[in-house]
GROMACS .gro file of C-alpha atoms in nm:
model
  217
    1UNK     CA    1  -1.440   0.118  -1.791
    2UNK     CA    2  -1.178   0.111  -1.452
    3UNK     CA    3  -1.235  -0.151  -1.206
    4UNK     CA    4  -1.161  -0.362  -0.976
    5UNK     CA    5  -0.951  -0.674  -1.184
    6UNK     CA    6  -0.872  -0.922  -0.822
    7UNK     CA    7  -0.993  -0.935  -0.492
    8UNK     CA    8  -0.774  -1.143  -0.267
    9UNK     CA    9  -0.964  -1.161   0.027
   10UNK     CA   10  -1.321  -1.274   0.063
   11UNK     CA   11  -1.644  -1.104   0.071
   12UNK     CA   12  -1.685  -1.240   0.444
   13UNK     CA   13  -1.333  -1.065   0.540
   14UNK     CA   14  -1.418  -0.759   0.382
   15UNK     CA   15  -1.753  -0.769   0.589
   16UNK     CA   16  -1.555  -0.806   0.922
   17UNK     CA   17  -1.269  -0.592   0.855
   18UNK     CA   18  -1.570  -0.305   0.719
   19UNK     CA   19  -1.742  -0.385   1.099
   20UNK     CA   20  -1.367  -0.344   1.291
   21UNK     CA   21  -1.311  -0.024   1.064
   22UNK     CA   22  -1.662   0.116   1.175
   23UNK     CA   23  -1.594   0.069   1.543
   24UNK     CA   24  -1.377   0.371   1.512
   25UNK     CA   25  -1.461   0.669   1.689
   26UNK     CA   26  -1.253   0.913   1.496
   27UNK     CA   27  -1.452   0.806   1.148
   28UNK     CA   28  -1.264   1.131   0.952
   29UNK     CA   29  -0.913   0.944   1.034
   30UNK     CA   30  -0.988   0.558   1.041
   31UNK     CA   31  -0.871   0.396   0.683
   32UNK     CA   32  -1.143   0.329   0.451
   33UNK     CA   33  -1.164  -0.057   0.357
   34UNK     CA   34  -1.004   0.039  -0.010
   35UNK     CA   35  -0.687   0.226   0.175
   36UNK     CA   36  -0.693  -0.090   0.435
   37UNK     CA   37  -0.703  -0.325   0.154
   38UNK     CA   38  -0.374  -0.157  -0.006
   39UNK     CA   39  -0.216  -0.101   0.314
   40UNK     CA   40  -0.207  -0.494   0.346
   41UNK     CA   41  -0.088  -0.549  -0.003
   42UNK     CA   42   0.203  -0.294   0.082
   43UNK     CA   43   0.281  -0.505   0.416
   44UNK     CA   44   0.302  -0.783   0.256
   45UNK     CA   45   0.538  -0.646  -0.025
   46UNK     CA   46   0.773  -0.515   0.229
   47UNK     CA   47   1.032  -0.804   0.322
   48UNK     CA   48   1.085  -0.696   0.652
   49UNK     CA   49   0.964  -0.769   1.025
   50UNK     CA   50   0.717  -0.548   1.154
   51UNK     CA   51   0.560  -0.531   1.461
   52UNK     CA   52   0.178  -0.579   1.478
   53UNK     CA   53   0.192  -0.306   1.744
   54UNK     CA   54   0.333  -0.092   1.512
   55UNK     CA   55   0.119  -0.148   1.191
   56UNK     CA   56  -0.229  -0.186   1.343
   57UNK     CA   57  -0.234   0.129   1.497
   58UNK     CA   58  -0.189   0.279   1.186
   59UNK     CA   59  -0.528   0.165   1.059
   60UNK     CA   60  -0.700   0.336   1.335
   61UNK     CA   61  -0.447   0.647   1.355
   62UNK     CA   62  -0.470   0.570   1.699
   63UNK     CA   63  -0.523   0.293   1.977
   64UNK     CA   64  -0.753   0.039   1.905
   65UNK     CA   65  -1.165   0.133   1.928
   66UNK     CA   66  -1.357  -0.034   2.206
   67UNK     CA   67  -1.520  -0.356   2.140
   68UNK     CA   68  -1.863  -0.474   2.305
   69UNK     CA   69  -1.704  -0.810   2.402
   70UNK     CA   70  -1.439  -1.072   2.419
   71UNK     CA   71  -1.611  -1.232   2.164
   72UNK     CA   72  -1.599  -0.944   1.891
   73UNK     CA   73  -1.305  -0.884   1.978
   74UNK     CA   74  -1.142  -1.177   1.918
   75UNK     CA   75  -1.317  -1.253   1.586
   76UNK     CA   76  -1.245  -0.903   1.449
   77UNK     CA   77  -0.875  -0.903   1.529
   78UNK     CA   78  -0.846  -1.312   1.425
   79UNK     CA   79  -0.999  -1.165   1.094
   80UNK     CA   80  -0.790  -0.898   1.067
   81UNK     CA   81  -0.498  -1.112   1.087
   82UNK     CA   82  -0.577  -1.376   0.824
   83UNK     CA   83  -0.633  -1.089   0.586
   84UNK     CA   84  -0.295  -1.020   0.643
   85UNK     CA   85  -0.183  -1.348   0.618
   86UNK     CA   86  -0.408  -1.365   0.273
   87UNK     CA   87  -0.194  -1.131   0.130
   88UNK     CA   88   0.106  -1.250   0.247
   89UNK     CA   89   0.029  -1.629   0.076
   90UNK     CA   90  -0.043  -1.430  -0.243
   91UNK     CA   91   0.322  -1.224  -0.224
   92UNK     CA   92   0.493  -1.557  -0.150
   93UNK     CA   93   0.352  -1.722  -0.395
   94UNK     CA   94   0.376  -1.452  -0.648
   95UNK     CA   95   0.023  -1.434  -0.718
   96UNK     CA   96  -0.043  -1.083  -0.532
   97UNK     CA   97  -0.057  -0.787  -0.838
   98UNK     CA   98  -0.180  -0.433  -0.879
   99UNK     CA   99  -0.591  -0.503  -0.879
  100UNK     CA  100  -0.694  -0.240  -1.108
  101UNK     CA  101  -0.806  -0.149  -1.447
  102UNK     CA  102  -0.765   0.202  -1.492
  103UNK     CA  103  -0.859   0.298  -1.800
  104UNK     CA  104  -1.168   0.494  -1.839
  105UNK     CA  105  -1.219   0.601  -1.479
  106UNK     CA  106  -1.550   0.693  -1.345
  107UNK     CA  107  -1.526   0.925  -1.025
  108UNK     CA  108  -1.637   0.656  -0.813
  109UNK     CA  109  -1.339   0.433  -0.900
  110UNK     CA  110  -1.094   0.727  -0.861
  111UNK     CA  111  -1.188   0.765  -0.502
  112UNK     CA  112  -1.132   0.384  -0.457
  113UNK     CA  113  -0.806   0.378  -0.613
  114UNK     CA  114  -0.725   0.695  -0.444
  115UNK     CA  115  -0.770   0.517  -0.113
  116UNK     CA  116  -0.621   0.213  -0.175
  117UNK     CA  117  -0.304   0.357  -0.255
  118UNK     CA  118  -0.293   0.563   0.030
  119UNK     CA  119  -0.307   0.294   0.220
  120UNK     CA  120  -0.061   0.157   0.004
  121UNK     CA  121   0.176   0.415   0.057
  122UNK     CA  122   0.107   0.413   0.447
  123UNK     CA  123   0.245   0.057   0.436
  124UNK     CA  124   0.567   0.173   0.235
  125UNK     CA  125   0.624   0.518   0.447
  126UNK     CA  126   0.673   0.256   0.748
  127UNK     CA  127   0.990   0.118   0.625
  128UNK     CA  128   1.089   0.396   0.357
  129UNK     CA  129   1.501   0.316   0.346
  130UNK     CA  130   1.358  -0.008   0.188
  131UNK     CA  131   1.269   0.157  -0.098
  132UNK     CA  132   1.577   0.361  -0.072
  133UNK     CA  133   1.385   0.675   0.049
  134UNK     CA  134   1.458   0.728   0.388
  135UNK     CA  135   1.815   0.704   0.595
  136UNK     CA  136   2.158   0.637   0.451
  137UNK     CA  137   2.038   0.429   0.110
  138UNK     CA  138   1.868   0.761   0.038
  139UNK     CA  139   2.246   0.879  -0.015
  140UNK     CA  140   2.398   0.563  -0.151
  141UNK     CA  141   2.598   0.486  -0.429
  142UNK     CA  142   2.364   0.566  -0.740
  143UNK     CA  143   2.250   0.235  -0.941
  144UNK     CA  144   1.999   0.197  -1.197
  145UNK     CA  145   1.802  -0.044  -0.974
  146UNK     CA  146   1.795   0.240  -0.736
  147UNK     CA  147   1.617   0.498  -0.939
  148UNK     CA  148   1.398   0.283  -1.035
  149UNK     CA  149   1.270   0.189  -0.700
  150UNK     CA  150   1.293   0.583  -0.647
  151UNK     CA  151   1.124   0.682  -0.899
  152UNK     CA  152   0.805   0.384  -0.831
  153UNK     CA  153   0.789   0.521  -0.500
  154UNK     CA  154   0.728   0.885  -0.578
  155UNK     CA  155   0.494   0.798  -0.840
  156UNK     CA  156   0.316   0.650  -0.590
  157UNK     CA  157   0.348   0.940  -0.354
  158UNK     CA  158   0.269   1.196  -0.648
  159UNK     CA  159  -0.039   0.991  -0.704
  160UNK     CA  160  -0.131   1.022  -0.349
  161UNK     CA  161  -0.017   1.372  -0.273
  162UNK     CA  162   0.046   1.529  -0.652
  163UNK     CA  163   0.083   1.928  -0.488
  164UNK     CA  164   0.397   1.810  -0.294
  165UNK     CA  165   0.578   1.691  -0.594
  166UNK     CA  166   0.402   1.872  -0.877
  167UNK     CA  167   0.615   2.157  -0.939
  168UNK     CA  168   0.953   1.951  -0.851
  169UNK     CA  169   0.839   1.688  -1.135
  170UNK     CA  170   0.716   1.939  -1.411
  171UNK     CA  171   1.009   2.168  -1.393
  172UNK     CA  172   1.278   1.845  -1.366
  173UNK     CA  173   1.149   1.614  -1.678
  174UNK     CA  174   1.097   1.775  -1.961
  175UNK     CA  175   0.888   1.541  -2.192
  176UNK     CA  176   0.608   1.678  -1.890
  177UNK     CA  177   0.491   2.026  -2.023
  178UNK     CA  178   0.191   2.123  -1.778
  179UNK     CA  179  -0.041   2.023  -1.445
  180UNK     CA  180  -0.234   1.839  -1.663
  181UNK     CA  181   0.010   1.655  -1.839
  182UNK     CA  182   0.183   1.578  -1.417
  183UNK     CA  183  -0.129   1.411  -1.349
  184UNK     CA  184  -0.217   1.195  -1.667
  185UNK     CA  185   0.197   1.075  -1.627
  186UNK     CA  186   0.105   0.943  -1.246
  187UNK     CA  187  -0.159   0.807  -1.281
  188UNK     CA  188  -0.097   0.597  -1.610
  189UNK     CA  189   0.256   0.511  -1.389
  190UNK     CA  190   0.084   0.376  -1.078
  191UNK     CA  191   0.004  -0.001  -1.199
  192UNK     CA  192   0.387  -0.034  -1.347
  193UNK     CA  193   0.483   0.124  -1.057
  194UNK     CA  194   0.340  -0.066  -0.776
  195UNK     CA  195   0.408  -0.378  -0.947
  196UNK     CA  196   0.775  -0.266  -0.952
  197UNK     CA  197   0.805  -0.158  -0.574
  198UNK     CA  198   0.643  -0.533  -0.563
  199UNK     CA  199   0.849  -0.712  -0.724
  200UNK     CA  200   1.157  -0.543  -0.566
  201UNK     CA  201   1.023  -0.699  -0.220
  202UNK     CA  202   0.989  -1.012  -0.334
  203UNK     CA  203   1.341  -0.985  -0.467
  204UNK     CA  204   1.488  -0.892  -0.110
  205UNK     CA  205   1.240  -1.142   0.047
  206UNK     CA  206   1.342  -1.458  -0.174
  207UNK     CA  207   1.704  -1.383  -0.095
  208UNK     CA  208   1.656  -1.302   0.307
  209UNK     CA  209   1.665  -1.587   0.594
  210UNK     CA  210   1.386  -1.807   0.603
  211UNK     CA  211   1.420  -1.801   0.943
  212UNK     CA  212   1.198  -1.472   0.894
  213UNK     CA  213   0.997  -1.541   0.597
  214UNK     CA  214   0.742  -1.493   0.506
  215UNK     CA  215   0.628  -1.360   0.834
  216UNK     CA  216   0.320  -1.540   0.851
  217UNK     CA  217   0.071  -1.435   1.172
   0.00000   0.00000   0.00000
């Protein structure tokens, strides 16, 4: 049966990112802690510097909720932080991988994977020319390496959103005869797939100035 394979934060974390998540006011659009959980791991994956400002709001889709004191505050944000830097320590030390089983899903699990890699994906969209999806490297010089980062990235994204590339994908490969057979092909692709999109940061990472990374908080 699908599950969870790795956690790489702790049961206490969890607990205090779950109590900063439920602060929200706007519960429809704050991340569950699933889609926050893979919207770490794809920060941590992508070897480049961004702002805390930038990412946290994110999370919320929105400022920051209210807190009921310095205290909280600082002990929810502190926590929030270390997750990061959790994941991080993991990527660096190449011990961060796809935490999933899928096989044999219950509906439960698909939710929870379904999350998670939104979150995922969140992470990716802010820095998409990384992954040779966004800006001029979307119109480079064609490589192998390329489409293969390409092609993790929208399996991801398929996975995600499938109606905004299901038609594009069924009529372009041809070994992919119907709807059905469009979603069995993503989702059996997402593990290989994230794991490629990772290992393609930690490639650009190991060979970028130290002076940067890893980006520890």
């Amino acid at each position: 049966m699908a599950k969870r394979l790795k956690d790489f934060l702790s049961s206490k974390k969890k607990h205090l990112l779950k109590e900063f998540l439920d602060l929200a006011e706007n519960k429809d659009s704050v991340f569950t802690l699933p889609a926050l959980e893979g919207f770490l791991f794809g920060l941590a994956i992508t070897p480049s510097q961004i702002m805390i400002s930038e990412w946290m709001p994110v999370i919320f889709d929105g400022p920051l909720p209210y807190f009921e004191n310095k205290k909280q505050a600082e002990l929810l944000i502190s926590n929030l932080f270390d997750s990061y830097n959790s994941y991080l320590s993991a990527f660096y030390n190449d011990k961060l991988s796809f935490p999933f089983d899928i096989e044999n899903p219950t509906k439960e699990f698909l939710d929870e994977l379904t999350d998670w890699s939104a979150g995922f994906l969140e992470a990716l969209l802010l820095r998409p020319e990384i992954w040779h999806m966004g800006g001029k490297k979307m119109y480079e010089e064609y490589t192998e390496e390329i489409n293969r980062i390409q092609t993790a990235f929208i399996v991801v994204y398929s996975f995600v959103d499938p109606e905004t590339t299901k038609d594009f994908i069924i009529k372009a490969l041809e070994e992919i005869e119907d709807e059905e057979d469009f979603y069995l092909s993503i989702y059996h692709s997402l593990p290989n797939a994230v794991e490629t999109l990772k290992n393609y940061g930690l490639e650009l990472a190991k060979n970028s100035s130290m002076d940067q990374y890893p980006p520890f908080l």
